[in-house]
XYZ file of C-alpha atoms in Angstrom:
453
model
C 146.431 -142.473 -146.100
C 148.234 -145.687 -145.083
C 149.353 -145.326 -141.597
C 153.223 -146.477 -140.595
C 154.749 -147.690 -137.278
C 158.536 -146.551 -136.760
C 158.409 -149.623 -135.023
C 157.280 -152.298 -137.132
C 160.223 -153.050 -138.881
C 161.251 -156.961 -138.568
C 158.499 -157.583 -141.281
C 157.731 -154.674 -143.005
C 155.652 -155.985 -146.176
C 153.579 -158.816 -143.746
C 150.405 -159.201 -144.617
C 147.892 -160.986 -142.253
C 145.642 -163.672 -143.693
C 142.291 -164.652 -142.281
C 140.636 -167.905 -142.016
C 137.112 -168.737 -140.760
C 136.124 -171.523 -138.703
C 132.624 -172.573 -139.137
C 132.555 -174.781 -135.291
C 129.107 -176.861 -135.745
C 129.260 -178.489 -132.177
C 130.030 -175.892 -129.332
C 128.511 -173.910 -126.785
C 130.415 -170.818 -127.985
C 128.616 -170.289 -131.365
C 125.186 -168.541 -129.560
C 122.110 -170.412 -130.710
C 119.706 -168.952 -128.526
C 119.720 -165.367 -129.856
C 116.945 -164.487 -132.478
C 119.320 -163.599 -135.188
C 121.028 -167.079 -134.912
C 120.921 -169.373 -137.977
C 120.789 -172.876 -138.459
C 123.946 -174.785 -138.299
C 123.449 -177.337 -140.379
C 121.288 -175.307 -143.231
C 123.218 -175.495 -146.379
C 122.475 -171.539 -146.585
C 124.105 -170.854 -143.552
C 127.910 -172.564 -144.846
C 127.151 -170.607 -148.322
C 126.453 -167.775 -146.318
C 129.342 -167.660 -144.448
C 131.722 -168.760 -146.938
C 130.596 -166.239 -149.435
C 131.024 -163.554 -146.852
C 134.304 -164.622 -146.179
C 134.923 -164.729 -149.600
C 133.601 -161.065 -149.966
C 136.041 -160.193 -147.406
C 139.056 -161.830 -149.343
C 139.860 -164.399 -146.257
C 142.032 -167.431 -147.296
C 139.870 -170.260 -146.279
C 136.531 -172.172 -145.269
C 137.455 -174.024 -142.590
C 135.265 -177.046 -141.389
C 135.560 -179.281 -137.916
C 134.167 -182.760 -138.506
C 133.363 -185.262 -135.531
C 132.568 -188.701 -135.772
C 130.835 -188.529 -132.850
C 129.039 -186.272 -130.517
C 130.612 -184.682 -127.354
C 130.119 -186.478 -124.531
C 131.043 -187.121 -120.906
C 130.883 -189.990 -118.791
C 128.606 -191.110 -121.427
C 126.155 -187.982 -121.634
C 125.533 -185.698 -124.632
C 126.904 -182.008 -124.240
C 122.954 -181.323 -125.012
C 124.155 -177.646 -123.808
C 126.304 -177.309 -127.754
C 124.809 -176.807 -130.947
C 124.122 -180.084 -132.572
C 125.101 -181.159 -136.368
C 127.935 -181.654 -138.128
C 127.726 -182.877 -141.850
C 130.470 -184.958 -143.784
C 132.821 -182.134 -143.984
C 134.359 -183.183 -147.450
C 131.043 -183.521 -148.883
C 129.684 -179.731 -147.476
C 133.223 -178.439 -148.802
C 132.552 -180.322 -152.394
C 129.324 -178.715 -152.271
C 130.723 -175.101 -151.516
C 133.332 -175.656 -154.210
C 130.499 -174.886 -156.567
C 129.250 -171.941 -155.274
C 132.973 -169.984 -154.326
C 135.792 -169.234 -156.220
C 138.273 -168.392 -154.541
C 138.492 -168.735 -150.929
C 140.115 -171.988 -149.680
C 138.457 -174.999 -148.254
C 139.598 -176.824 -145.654
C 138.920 -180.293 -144.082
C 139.482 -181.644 -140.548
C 140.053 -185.482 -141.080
C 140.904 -187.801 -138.380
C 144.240 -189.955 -139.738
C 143.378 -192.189 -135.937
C 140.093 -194.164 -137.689
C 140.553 -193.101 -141.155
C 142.535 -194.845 -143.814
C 145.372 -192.904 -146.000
C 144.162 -195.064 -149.429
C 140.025 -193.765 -149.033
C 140.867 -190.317 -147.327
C 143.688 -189.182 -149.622
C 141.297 -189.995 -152.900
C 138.510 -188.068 -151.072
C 141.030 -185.251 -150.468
C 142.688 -184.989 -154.160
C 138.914 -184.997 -155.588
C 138.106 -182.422 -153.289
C 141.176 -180.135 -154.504
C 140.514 -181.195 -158.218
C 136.622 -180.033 -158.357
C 137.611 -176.966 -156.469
C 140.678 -176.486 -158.779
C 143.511 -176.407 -156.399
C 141.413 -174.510 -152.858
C 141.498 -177.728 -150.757
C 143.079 -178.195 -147.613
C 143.309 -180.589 -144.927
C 143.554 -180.180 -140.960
C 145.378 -183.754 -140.196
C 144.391 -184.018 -136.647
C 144.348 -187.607 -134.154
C 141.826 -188.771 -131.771
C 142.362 -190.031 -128.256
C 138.981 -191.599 -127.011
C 137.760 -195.224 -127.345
C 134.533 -193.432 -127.201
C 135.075 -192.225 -130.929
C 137.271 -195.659 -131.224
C 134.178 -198.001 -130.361
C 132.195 -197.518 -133.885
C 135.028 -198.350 -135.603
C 136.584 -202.192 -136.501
C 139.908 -201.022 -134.414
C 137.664 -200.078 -131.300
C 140.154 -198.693 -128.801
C 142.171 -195.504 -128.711
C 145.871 -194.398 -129.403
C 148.392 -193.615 -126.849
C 149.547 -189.866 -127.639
C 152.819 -191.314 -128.857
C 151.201 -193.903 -131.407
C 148.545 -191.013 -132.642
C 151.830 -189.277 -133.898
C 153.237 -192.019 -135.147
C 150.366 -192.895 -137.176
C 149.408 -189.591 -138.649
C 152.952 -189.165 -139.944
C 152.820 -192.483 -141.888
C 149.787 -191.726 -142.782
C 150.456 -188.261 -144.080
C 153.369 -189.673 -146.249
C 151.069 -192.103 -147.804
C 148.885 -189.788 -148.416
C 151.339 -187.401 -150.451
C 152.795 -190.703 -152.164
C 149.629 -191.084 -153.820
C 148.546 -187.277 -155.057
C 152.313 -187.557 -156.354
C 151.201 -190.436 -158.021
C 150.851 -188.970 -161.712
C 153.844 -187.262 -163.222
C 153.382 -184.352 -164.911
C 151.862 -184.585 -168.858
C 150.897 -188.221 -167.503
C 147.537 -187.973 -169.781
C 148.274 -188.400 -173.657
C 147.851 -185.088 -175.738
C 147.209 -186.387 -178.915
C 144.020 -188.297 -179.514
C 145.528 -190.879 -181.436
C 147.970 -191.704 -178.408
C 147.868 -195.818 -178.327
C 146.446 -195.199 -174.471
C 144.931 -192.159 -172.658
C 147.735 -192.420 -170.231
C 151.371 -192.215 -171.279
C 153.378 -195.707 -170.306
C 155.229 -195.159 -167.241
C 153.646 -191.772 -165.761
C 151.220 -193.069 -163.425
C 153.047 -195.119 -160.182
C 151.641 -197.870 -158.273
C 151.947 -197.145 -154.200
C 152.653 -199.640 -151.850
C 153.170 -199.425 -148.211
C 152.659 -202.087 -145.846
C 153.789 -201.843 -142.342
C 152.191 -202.264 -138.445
C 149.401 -199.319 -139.100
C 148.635 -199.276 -143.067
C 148.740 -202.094 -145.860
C 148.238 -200.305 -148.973
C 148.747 -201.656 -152.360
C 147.100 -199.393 -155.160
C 147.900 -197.236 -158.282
C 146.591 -193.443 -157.722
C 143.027 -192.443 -159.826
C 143.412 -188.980 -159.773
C 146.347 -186.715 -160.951
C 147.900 -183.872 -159.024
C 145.629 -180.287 -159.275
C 146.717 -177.177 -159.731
C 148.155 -176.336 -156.757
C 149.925 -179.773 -156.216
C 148.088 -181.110 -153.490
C 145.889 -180.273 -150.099
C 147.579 -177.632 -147.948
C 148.785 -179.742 -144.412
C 146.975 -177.686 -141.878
C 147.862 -178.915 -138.201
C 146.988 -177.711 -134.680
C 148.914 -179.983 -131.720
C 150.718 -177.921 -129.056
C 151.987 -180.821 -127.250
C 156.379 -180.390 -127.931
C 155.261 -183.899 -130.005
C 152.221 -182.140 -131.947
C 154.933 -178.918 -132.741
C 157.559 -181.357 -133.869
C 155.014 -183.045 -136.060
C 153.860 -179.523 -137.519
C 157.712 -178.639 -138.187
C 157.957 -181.443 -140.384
C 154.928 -182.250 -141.854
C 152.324 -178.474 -141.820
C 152.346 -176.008 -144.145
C 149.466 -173.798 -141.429
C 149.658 -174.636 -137.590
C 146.447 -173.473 -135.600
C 147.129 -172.456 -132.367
C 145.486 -171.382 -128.817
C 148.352 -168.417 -128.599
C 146.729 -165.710 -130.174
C 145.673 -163.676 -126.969
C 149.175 -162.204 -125.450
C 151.422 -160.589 -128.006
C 154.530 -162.424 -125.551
C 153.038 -165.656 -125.185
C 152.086 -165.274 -129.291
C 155.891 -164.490 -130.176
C 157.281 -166.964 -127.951
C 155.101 -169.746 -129.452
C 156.092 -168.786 -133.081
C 159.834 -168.153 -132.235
C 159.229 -171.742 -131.051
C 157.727 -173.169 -134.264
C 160.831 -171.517 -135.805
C 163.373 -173.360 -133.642
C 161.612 -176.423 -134.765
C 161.873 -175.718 -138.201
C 165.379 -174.779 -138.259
C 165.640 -178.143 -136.717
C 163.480 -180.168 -139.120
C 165.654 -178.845 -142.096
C 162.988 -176.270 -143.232
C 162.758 -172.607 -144.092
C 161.410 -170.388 -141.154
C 158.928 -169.226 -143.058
C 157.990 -172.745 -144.699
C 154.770 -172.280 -142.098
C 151.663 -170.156 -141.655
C 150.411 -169.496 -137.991
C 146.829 -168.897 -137.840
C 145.470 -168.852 -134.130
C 141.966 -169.578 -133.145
C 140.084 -166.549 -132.244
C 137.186 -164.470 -131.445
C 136.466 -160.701 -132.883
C 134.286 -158.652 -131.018
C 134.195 -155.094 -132.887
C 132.445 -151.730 -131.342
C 132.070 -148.113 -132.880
C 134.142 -147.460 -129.017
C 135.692 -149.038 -126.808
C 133.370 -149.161 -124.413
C 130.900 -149.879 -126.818
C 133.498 -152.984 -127.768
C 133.606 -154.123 -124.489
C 129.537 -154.323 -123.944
C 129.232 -156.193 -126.877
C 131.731 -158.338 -125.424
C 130.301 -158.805 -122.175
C 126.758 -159.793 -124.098
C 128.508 -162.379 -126.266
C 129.964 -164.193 -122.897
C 126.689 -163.863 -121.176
C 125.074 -165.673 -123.809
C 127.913 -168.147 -124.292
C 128.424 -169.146 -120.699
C 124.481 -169.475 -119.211
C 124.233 -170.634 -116.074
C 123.846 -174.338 -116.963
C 126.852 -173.947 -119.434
C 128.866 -172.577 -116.538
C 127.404 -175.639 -114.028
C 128.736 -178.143 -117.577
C 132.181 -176.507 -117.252
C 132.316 -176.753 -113.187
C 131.327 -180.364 -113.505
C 134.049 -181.052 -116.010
C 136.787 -179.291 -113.785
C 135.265 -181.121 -110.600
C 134.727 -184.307 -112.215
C 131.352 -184.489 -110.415
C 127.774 -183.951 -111.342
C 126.954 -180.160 -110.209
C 123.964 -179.293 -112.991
C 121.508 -179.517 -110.083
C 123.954 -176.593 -108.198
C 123.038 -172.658 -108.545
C 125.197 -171.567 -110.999
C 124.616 -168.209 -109.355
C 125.745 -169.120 -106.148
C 129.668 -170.062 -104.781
C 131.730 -172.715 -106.360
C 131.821 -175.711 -104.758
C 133.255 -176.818 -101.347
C 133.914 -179.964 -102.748
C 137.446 -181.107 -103.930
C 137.386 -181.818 -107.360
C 137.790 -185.995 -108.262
C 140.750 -187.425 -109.815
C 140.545 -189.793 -112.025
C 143.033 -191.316 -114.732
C 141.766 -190.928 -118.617
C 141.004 -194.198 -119.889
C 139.870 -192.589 -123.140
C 136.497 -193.391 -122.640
C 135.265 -189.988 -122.293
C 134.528 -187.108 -125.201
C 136.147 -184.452 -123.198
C 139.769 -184.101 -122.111
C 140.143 -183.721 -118.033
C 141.908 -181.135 -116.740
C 145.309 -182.117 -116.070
C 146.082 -180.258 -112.798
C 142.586 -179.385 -111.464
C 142.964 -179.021 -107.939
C 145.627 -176.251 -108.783
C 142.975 -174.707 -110.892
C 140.367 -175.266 -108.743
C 142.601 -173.131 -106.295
C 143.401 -170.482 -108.582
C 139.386 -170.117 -109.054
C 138.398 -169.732 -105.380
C 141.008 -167.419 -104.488
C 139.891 -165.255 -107.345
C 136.242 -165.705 -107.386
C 136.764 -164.684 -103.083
C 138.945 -161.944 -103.679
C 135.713 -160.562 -106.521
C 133.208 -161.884 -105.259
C 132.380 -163.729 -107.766
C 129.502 -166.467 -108.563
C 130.300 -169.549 -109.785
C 129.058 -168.377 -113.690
C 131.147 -165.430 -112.888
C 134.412 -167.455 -112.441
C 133.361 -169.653 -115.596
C 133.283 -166.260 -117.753
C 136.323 -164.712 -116.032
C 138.539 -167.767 -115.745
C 136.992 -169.901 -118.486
C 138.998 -170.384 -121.972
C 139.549 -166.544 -123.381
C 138.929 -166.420 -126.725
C 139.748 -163.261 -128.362
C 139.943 -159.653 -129.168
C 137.847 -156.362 -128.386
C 138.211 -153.217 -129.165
C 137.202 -150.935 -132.493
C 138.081 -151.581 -135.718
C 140.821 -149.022 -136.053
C 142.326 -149.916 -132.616
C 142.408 -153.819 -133.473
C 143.559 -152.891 -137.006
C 146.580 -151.185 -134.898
C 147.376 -154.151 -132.772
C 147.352 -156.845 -135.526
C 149.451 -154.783 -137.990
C 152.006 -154.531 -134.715
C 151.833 -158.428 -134.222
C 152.396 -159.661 -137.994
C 155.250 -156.997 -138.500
C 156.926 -158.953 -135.456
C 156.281 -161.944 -136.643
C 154.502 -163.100 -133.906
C 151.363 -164.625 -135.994
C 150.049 -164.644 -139.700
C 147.310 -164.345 -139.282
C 144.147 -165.484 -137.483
C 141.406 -168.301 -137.785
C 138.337 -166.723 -137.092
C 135.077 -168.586 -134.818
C 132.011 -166.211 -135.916
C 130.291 -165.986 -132.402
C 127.191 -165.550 -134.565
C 125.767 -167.993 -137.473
C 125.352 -167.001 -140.348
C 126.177 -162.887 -140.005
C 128.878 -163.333 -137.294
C 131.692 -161.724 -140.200
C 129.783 -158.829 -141.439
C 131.094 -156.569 -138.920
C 135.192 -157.809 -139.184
C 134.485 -157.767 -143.597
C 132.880 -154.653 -143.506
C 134.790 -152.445 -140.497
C 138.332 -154.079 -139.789
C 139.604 -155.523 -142.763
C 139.328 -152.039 -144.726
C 141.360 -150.359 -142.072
C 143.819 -153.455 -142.456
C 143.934 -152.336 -146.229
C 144.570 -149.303 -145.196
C 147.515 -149.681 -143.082
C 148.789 -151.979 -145.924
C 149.045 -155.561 -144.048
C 145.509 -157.198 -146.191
C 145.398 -157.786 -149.339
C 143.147 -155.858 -151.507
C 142.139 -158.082 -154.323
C 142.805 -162.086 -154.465
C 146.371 -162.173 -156.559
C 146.048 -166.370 -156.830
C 143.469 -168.912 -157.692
C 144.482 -171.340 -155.278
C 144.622 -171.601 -151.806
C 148.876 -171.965 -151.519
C 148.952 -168.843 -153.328
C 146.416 -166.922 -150.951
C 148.998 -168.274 -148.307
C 151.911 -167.201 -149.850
C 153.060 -171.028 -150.157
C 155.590 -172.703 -152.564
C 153.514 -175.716 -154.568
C 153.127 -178.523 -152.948
C-alpha cells in the first residue's frame, strides 16, 4: 500500500531521480577492503552502470581529470588512482546500456568549444540522445602547465569563459536544421541547400570558424549539468544548467534554502522555476536497523579516513607536513600556515583555517578526541544512514518540499556499492509513489523530466 504524508503537499506528484557518480580518484571510494574492485577495469563501469540501470537511475556520471591530485607538488598516493578519457569510457558504455544517461565532466578552462562540442554531439548520437555534460572550470596552473595556455583563470575569467564557450558549443549541435539530410535518393546532394550553418565566433577566448559535422540527436543536444556554489557559479547555473550538483544535500534547511535560492536566480535569469534539476552529491549507507545503519556507517568512515588519510587532511588544513605525526594522538599545537593560492597547487586551501582549526580543538577537547577522530567527526559529511524504509520516509518528505530532486549517488564501494540502495530503498520509494517504476523515455531529458533541448 502506498504510504501518504498529510504533510507533503507543495509537490504532491514529485518524483526523485537518482544519478550515480562513479569518482575514480578519491580517498572516499574504499580500495582496501577485499570486496573492492578495480577502478579502472572496464567491468567495473559496466558493472555499475548496468546496476544503475537495473535500478532505473537517470544517469552514469563520470569525473575526468587531466591531471592527478596533488599538493605542493606531491601525489595524493593516499586516493585511488585512474581515470580514463571519460567520453571514450561513456562511448564505450553506450553499447552495452540502454537507457540510463551518460554524463561527461569536461573542463571548458583547457578545452576548446569546436573539438569538445563534436566529441559531445557524437557521444549523444551513438547513445541516441543519453549524453550529458558536467561543464565545469579549472583554477590551477598545475593542470594549466601541460597545456599551450599554461597558467590558470581568475574565478571571474573561468566564468566568463565557460559561458562563451557553452554558447558555442550549442551554436554548433544547432547547426543542422531539422530534415537537413535529403529523403529522396535522387536528391541532387545528400544535404538539402541551406540546412546546415557555418559557425563563426571569434573573440578574446575562442576563434572558431567551422560548419557543424554532425546533426542534432534525438533529444536535441547534451543535458548542461553544472555544480559551482560560488553566487557566480549559481548565476551561471540559472542561465546556462539544465541539473546543478550540489554539496546541500545533508540538512533538509540548508537543502531548501539552497534550492529556494537557485529559484530566485531563475526567476531572475528569465527562466521557469522548474527549468532545473537539483541533484546533490551524496553517500547511502543502508542497515536492516538503525543501529545496524549506523555500524555500517561507522565501518565505511573508518576505512575512508585511516590514519594517514586523516594526517593528508590535517596537513592540508595546517598547510604543513604532519604525515610523520600520530594520527592517533592530539591535533597539532602548531598554528596552521597561511599562504595565498597562486594556483599552483591540486587542492583548494581552506579559506578561513585558523577559524576551523579553532572549531576542531575546542571540539576534539571537549570529546576527547584524536586527531583521526576530529578528521571523521569534523571532516566533509557525506550522506545519509538509516534503513531503507526510514530514508525512503525522509526523501519522499524532501522532494514533496521541493527542497531537492533528487540525489547523485558516490557508491562507497566499487563495483557492488548500489546493490543495497537498487535492491532495498528504491522499492520502498516505489512504494510511497515518488520513483518511477519503469523508464517512460529513451533519452536522458525525458528521464529528467526536461523540455528538448
Amino acid at each position: 500500500m502506498t504510504r501518504t504524508d498529510p504533510y507533503d503537499v507543495p509537490r504532491p506528484d514529485a518524483r526523485l531521480h537518482f544519478g550515480v557518480f562513479f569518482q575514480g580518484v578519491n580517498h572516499w571510494t574504499i580500495w582496501s577492503d577485499p570486496a573492492s574492485g578495480s577502478q579502472i577495469d572496464p567491468g567495473s563501469f559496466r558493472k555499475v552502470a548496468l546496476t544503475a540501470e537495473r535500478g532505473l537511475f537517470d544517469a552514469f556520471f563520470l569525473g575526468d581529470g587531466l591531471r592527478l591530485r596533488e599538493t605542493d607538488g606531491h601525489i595524493h598516493d593516499l586516493d585511488v588512482a585512474g581515470r580514463p578519457d571519460s567520453l571514450a569510457q561513456l562511448a564505450a558504455l553506450a553499447a552495452v546500456t540502454h537507457r540510463i544517461g551518460l554524463v561527461s565532466t569536461s573542463n571548458t578552462t583547457f578545452n576548446e568549444p569546436a573539438d569538445l562540442a563534436h566529441r559531445l554531439a557524437s557521444l549523444d548520437l551513438l547513445s541516441q540522445g543519453r549524453a550529458g555534460w558536467n561543464v565545469v572550470t579549472t583554477d590551477n596552473a598545475w593542470t594549466g602547465a601541460n597545456f599551450r595556455r599554461g597558467g590558470f583563470l581568475d574565478h571571474a575569467d573561468r566564468y566568463t569563459r565557460a559561458e562563451g564557450f557553452l554558447t558555442v558549443a550549442r551554436a554548433i549541435w544547432d547547426g543542422w536544421a531539422p530534415g537537413a539530410v535529403s529523403e529522396s535518393t535522387e536528391a541532387r546532394a545528400w544535404s538539402v541547400p541551406g540546412t546546415i550553418g557555418r559557425v563563426r565566433a571569434a573573440g578574446e577566448q575562442f576563434d572558431v570558424d567551422l560548419v557543424p559535422a554532425l546533426p542534432r540527436s534525438r533529444q536535441g543536444h547534451p543535458v548542461i549539468f553544472q555544480a559551482g556554489d560560488s553566487p557566480t557559479g549559481r548565476d551561471f547555473a540559472a542561465r546556462n544548467a539544465d541539473v546543478i550538483f550540489s554539496a546541500h544535500g545533508q540538512d533538509f534547511a540548508d537543502a531548501l534554502g539552497f534550492a529556494e535560492d537557485i529559484r530566485r536566480r531563475l526567476r531572475a535569469a528569465g527562466r521557469p522555476e522548474d527549468a532545473l534539476r537539483i541533484l546533490p552529491a551524496t553517500e547511502i549507507v543502508i542497515g536492516a536497523t538503525e543501529k545496524e545503519a549506523e555500524e555500517k556507517a561507522r565501518w565505511v568512515r573508518l576505512e575512508q579516513v585511516t590514519p594517514a588519510t586523516a594526517l593528508a587532511v590535517a596537513s592540508r588544513l595546517w598547510n604543513i607536513d604532519l604525515s610523520e605525526r600520530d594520527a592517533d594522538g592530539p591535533l597539532p599545537a602548531e598554528d596552521p600556515v597561511v599562504e595565498e593560492n597562486t594556483g599552483a597547487f591540486g587542492s583548494a586551501r581552506v579559506a578561513d583555517p585558523h577559524g576551523v582549526v579553532a572549531t576542531w580543538r575546542a571540539r576534539a577537547e571537549a570529546n576527547g578526541w584524536s586527531l583521526r577522530e576530529t578528521v571523521i567527526e569534523l571532516g566533509p559529511q557525506r550522506g545519509h544512514v538509516g534503513t531503507a524504509s526510514g530514508l525512503a520516509d525522509t526523501f519522499a518528505h524532501w522532494v514533496r518540499h521541493g527542497a531537492l530532486d533528487g540525489f547523485n549517488v558516490s557508491p562507497y564501494l566499487i563495483p557492488d556499492g548500489l546493490d543495497d540502495i537498487v535492491d532495498l530503498l528504491v522499492p520502498e520509494l516505489q512504494e510511497r509513489g515518488v520513483y518511477r517504476t519503469a523508464y517512460t523515455g529513451t533519452t536522458l531529458r525525458e528521464h529528467l523530466e526536461l523540455p528538448a533541448g
